[in-house]
Tab-separated table of C-alpha atoms and ligand atoms in Angstrom:
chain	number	residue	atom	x	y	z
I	1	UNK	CA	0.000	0.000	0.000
I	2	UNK	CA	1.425	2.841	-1.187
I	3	UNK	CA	1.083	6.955	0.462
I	4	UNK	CA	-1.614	7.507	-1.210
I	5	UNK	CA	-3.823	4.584	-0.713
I	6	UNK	CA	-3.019	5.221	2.849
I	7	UNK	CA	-3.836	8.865	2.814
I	8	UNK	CA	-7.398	7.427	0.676
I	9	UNK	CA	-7.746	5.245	3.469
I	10	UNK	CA	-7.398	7.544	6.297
I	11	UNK	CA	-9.570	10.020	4.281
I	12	UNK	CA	-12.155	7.653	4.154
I	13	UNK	CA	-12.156	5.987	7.549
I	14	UNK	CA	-12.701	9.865	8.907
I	15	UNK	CA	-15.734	9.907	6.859
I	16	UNK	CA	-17.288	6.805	8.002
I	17	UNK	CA	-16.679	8.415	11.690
I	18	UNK	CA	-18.191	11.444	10.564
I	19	UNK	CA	-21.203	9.525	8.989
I	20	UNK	CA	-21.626	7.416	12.024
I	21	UNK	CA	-21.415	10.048	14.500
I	22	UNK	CA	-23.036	12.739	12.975
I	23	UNK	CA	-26.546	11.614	14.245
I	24	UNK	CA	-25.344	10.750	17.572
I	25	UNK	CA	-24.314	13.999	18.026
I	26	UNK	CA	-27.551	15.598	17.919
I	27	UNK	CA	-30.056	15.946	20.414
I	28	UNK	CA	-32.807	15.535	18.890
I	29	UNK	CA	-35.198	13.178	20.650
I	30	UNK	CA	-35.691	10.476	17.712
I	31	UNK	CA	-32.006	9.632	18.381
I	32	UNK	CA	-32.488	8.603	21.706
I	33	UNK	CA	-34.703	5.710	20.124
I	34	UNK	CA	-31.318	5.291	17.704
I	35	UNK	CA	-29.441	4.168	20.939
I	36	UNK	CA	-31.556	0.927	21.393
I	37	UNK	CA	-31.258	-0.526	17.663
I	38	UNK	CA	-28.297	-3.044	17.361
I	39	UNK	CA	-24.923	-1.854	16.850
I	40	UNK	CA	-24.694	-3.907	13.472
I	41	UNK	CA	-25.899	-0.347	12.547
I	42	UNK	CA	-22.300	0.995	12.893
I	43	UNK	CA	-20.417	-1.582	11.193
I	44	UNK	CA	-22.946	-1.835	8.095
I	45	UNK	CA	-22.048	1.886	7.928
I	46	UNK	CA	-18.023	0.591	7.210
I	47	UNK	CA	-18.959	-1.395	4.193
I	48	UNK	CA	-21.140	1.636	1.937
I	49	UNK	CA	-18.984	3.250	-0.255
I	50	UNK	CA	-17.463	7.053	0.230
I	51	UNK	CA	-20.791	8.463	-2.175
I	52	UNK	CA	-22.930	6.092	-0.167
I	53	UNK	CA	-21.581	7.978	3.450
I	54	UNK	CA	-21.341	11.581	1.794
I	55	UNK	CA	-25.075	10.933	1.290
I	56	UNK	CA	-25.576	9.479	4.776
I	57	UNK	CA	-24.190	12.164	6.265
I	58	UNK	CA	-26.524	14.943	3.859
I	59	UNK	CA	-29.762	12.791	4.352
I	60	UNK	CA	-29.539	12.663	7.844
I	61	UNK	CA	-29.377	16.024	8.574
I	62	UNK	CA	-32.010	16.751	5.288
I	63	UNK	CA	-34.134	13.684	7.344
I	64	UNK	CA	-33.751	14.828	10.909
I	65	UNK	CA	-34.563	18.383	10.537
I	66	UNK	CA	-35.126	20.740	14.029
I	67	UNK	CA	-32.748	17.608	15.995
I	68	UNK	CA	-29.440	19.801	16.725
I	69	UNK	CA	-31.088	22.948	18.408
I	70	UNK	CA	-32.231	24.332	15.135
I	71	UNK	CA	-35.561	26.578	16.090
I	72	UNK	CA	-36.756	27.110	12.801
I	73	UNK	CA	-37.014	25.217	9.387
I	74	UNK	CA	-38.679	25.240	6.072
I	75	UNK	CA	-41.948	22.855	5.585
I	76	UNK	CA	-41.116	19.402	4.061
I	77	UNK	CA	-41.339	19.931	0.058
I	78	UNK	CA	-44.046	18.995	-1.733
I	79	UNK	CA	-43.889	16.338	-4.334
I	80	UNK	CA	-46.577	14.999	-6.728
I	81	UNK	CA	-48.924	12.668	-5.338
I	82	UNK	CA	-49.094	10.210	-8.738
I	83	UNK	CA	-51.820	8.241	-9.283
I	84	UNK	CA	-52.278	5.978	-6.935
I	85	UNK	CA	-53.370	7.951	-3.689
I	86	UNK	CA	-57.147	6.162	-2.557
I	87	UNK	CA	-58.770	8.190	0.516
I	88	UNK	CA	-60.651	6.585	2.964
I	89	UNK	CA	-57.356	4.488	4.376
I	90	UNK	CA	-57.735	2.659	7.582
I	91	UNK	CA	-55.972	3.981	10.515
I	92	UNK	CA	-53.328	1.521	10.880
I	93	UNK	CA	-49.407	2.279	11.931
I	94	UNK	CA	-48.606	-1.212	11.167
I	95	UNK	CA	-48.889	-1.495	7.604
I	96	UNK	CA	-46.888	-4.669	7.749
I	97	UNK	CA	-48.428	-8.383	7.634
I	98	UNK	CA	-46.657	-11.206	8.536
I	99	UNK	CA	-45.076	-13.040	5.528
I	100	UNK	CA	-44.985	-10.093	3.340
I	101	UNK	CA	-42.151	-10.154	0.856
I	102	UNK	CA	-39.401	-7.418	0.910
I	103	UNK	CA	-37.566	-5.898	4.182
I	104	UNK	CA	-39.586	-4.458	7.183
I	105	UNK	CA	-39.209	-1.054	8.121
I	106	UNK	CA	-39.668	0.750	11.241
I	107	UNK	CA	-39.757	4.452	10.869
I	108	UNK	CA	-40.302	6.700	13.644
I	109	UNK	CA	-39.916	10.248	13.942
I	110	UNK	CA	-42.043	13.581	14.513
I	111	UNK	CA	-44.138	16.460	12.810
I	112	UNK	CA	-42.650	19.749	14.136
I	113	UNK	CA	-44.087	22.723	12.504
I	114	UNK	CA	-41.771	25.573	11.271
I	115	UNK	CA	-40.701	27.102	14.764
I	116	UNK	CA	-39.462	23.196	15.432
I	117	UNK	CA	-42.291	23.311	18.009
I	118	UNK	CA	-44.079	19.027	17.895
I	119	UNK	CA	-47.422	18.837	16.743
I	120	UNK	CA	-49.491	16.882	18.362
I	121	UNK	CA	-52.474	14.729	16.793
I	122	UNK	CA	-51.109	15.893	13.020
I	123	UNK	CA	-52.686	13.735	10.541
I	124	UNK	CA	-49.965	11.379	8.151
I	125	UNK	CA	-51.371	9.077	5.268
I	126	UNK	CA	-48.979	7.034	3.614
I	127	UNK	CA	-49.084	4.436	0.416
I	128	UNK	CA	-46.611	2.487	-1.221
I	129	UNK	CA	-46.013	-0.164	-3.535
I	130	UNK	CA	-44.893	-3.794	-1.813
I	131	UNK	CA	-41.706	-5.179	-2.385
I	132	UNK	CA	-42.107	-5.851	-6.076
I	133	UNK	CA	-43.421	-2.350	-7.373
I	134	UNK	CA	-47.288	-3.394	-7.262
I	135	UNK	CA	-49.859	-1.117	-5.508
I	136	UNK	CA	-52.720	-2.306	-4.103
I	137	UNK	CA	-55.361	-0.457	-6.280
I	138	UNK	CA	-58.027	-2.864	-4.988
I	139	UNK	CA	-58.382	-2.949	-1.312
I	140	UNK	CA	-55.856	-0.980	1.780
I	141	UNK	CA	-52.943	-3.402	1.958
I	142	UNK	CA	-49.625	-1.062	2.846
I	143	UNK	CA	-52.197	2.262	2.947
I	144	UNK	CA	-52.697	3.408	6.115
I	145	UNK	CA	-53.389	6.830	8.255
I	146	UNK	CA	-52.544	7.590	11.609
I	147	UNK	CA	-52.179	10.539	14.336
I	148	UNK	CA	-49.276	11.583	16.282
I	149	UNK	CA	-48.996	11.281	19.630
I	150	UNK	CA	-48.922	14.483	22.256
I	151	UNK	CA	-45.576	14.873	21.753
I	152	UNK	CA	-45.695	14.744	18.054
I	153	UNK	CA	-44.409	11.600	17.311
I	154	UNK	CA	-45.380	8.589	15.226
I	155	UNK	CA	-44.397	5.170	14.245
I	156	UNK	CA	-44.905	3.316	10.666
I	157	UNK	CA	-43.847	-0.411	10.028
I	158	UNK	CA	-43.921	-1.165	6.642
I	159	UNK	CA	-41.203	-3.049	3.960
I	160	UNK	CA	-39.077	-0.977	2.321
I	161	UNK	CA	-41.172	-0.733	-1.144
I	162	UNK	CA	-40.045	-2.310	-4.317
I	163	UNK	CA	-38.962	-0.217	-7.470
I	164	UNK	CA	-41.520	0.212	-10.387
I	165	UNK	CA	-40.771	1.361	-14.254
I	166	UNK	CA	-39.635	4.634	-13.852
I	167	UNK	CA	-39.416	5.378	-10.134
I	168	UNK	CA	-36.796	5.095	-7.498
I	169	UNK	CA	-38.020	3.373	-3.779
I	170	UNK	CA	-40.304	5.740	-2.280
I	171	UNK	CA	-43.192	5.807	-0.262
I	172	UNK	CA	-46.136	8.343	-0.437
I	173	UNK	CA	-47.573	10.632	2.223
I	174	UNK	CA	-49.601	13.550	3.106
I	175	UNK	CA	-49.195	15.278	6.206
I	176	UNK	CA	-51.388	17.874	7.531
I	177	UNK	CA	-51.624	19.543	11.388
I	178	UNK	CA	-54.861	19.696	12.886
I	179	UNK	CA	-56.806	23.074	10.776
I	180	UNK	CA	-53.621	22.986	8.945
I	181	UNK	CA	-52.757	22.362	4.790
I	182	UNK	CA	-52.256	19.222	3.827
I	183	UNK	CA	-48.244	18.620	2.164
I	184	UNK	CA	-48.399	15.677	0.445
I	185	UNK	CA	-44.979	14.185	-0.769
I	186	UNK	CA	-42.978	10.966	-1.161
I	187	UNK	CA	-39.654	9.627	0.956
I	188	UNK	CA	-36.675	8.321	-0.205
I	189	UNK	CA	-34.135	5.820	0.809
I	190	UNK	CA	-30.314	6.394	0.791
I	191	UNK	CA	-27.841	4.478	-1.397
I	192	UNK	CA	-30.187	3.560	-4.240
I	193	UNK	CA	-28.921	3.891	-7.637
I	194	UNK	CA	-32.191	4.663	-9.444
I	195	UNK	CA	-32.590	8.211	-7.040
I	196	UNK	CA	-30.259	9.624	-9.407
I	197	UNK	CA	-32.335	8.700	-12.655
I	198	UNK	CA	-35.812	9.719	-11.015
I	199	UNK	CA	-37.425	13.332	-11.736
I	200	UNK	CA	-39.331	13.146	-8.741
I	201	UNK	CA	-35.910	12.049	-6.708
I	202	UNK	CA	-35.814	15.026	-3.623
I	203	UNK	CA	-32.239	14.293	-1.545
I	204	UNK	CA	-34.412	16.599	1.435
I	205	UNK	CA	-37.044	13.921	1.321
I	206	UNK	CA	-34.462	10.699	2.217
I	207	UNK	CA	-34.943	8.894	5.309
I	208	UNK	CA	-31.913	8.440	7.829
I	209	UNK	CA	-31.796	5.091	8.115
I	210	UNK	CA	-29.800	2.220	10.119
I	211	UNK	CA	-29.756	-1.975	10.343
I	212	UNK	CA	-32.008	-3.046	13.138
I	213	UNK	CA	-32.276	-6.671	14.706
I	214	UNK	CA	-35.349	-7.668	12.227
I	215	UNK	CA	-34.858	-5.452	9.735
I	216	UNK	CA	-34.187	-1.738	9.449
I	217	UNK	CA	-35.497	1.322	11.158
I	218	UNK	CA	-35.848	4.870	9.651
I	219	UNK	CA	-35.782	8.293	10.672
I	220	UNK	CA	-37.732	10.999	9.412
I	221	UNK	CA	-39.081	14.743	10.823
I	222	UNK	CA	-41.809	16.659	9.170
I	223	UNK	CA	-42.315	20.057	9.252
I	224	UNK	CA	-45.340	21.476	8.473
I	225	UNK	CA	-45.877	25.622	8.537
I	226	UNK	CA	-46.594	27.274	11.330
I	227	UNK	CA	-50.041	28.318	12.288
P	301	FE	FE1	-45.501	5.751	-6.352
């Protein structure tokens, strides 16, 4: 190994502390739930490639925004809601059924409006497709609405959708506080080739996410405006 492979490598093992630290750091309350996932989550980290942490490191401060003292933000962007949005979805956090193909997801995090204050009983809807690209056009399967809790928090298990012509992984969503406008939008997952070919593609809309015992947990904070 010559000087500069060394110098690459010690460039690049800085990084991956950077990456892996950077959310630790913060003290925003979703990372306290970070602490109990498994620490796989940190070695996983070792193995992406120096574009896959760069990104890490961007998404999870574009994912956790108001975590790190910040006391005021801009409202989550709006994306197009495509054509597969049905109203009238159950209220159901666990969108999840036992033997479902793909990788289950558990992502948590809170709606703050745009003083990073936590809004409490905001509205979320989300829709995806399952783990090979197909949406359920027929019945509710992985559509689902719920509230947050008093302190603004919520909690969606799903699989990590599969890709479909055209489109990166993403799942849909609306979010609206109580009296407020609805922002409806899609999420995005990190270290996917196909973000880079898709229009809709938004790097402010990926979720922070890590290796859990059973599968992987997400992070994401909305912000909705202000009322
Ligand atoms: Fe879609």
């Amino acid at each position: 190994m010559n000087r500069k492979h060394i110098i690459s490598v010690v460039s690049l093992t800085a990084l991956v502390l950077l990456a892996a630290c950077a959310p630790a750091a913060t003290a925003n309350p979703v990372n306290n739930t970070a602490s109990t996932v498994e620490p796989t989550a940190a070695s996983s980290t070792d193995v992406v490639s120096p574009t896959a942490v760069n990104s890490t490191d961007t998404q999870a401060i574009a994912g956790l925004a108001c975590g790190a003292g910040s006391s005021s933000v801009t409202a989550t962007p709006a994306l197009t809601e495509g054509p597969y949005y049905k109203a009238g979805s159950p209220e159901q956090a666990n969108l999840y059924q036992e033997g479902m193909a793909g990788t289950k997801i558990v992502i948590t995090g809170y709606v703050y409006d745009t003083n990073c204050q936590p809004v409490a009983n905001a509205w979320l809807d989300f829709w995806q497709a399952d783990a090979n690209g197909n949406y359920d056009n027929s019945g509710y399967t992985l559509r689902g609405h719920q509230f947050t809790d008093a302190n603004g928090r919520y909690q969606l298990i799903t699989v990590v959708p599969g890709l479909y012509p055209g489109r990166t992984e993403h799942i849909h969503f609306k979010v609206q506080a109580p009296n407020g406008q609805a922002i409806t939008s899609q999420l995005f997952f990190p270290g996917v080739v196909q973000n880079d070919s898709d229009g809709i593609y938004n790097a402010d809309l990926l979720l922070s996410i890590q290796e859990a015992a059973d599968g992987l947990q997400g992070y994401y904070n909305f912000v909705v405006p202000a009322s």
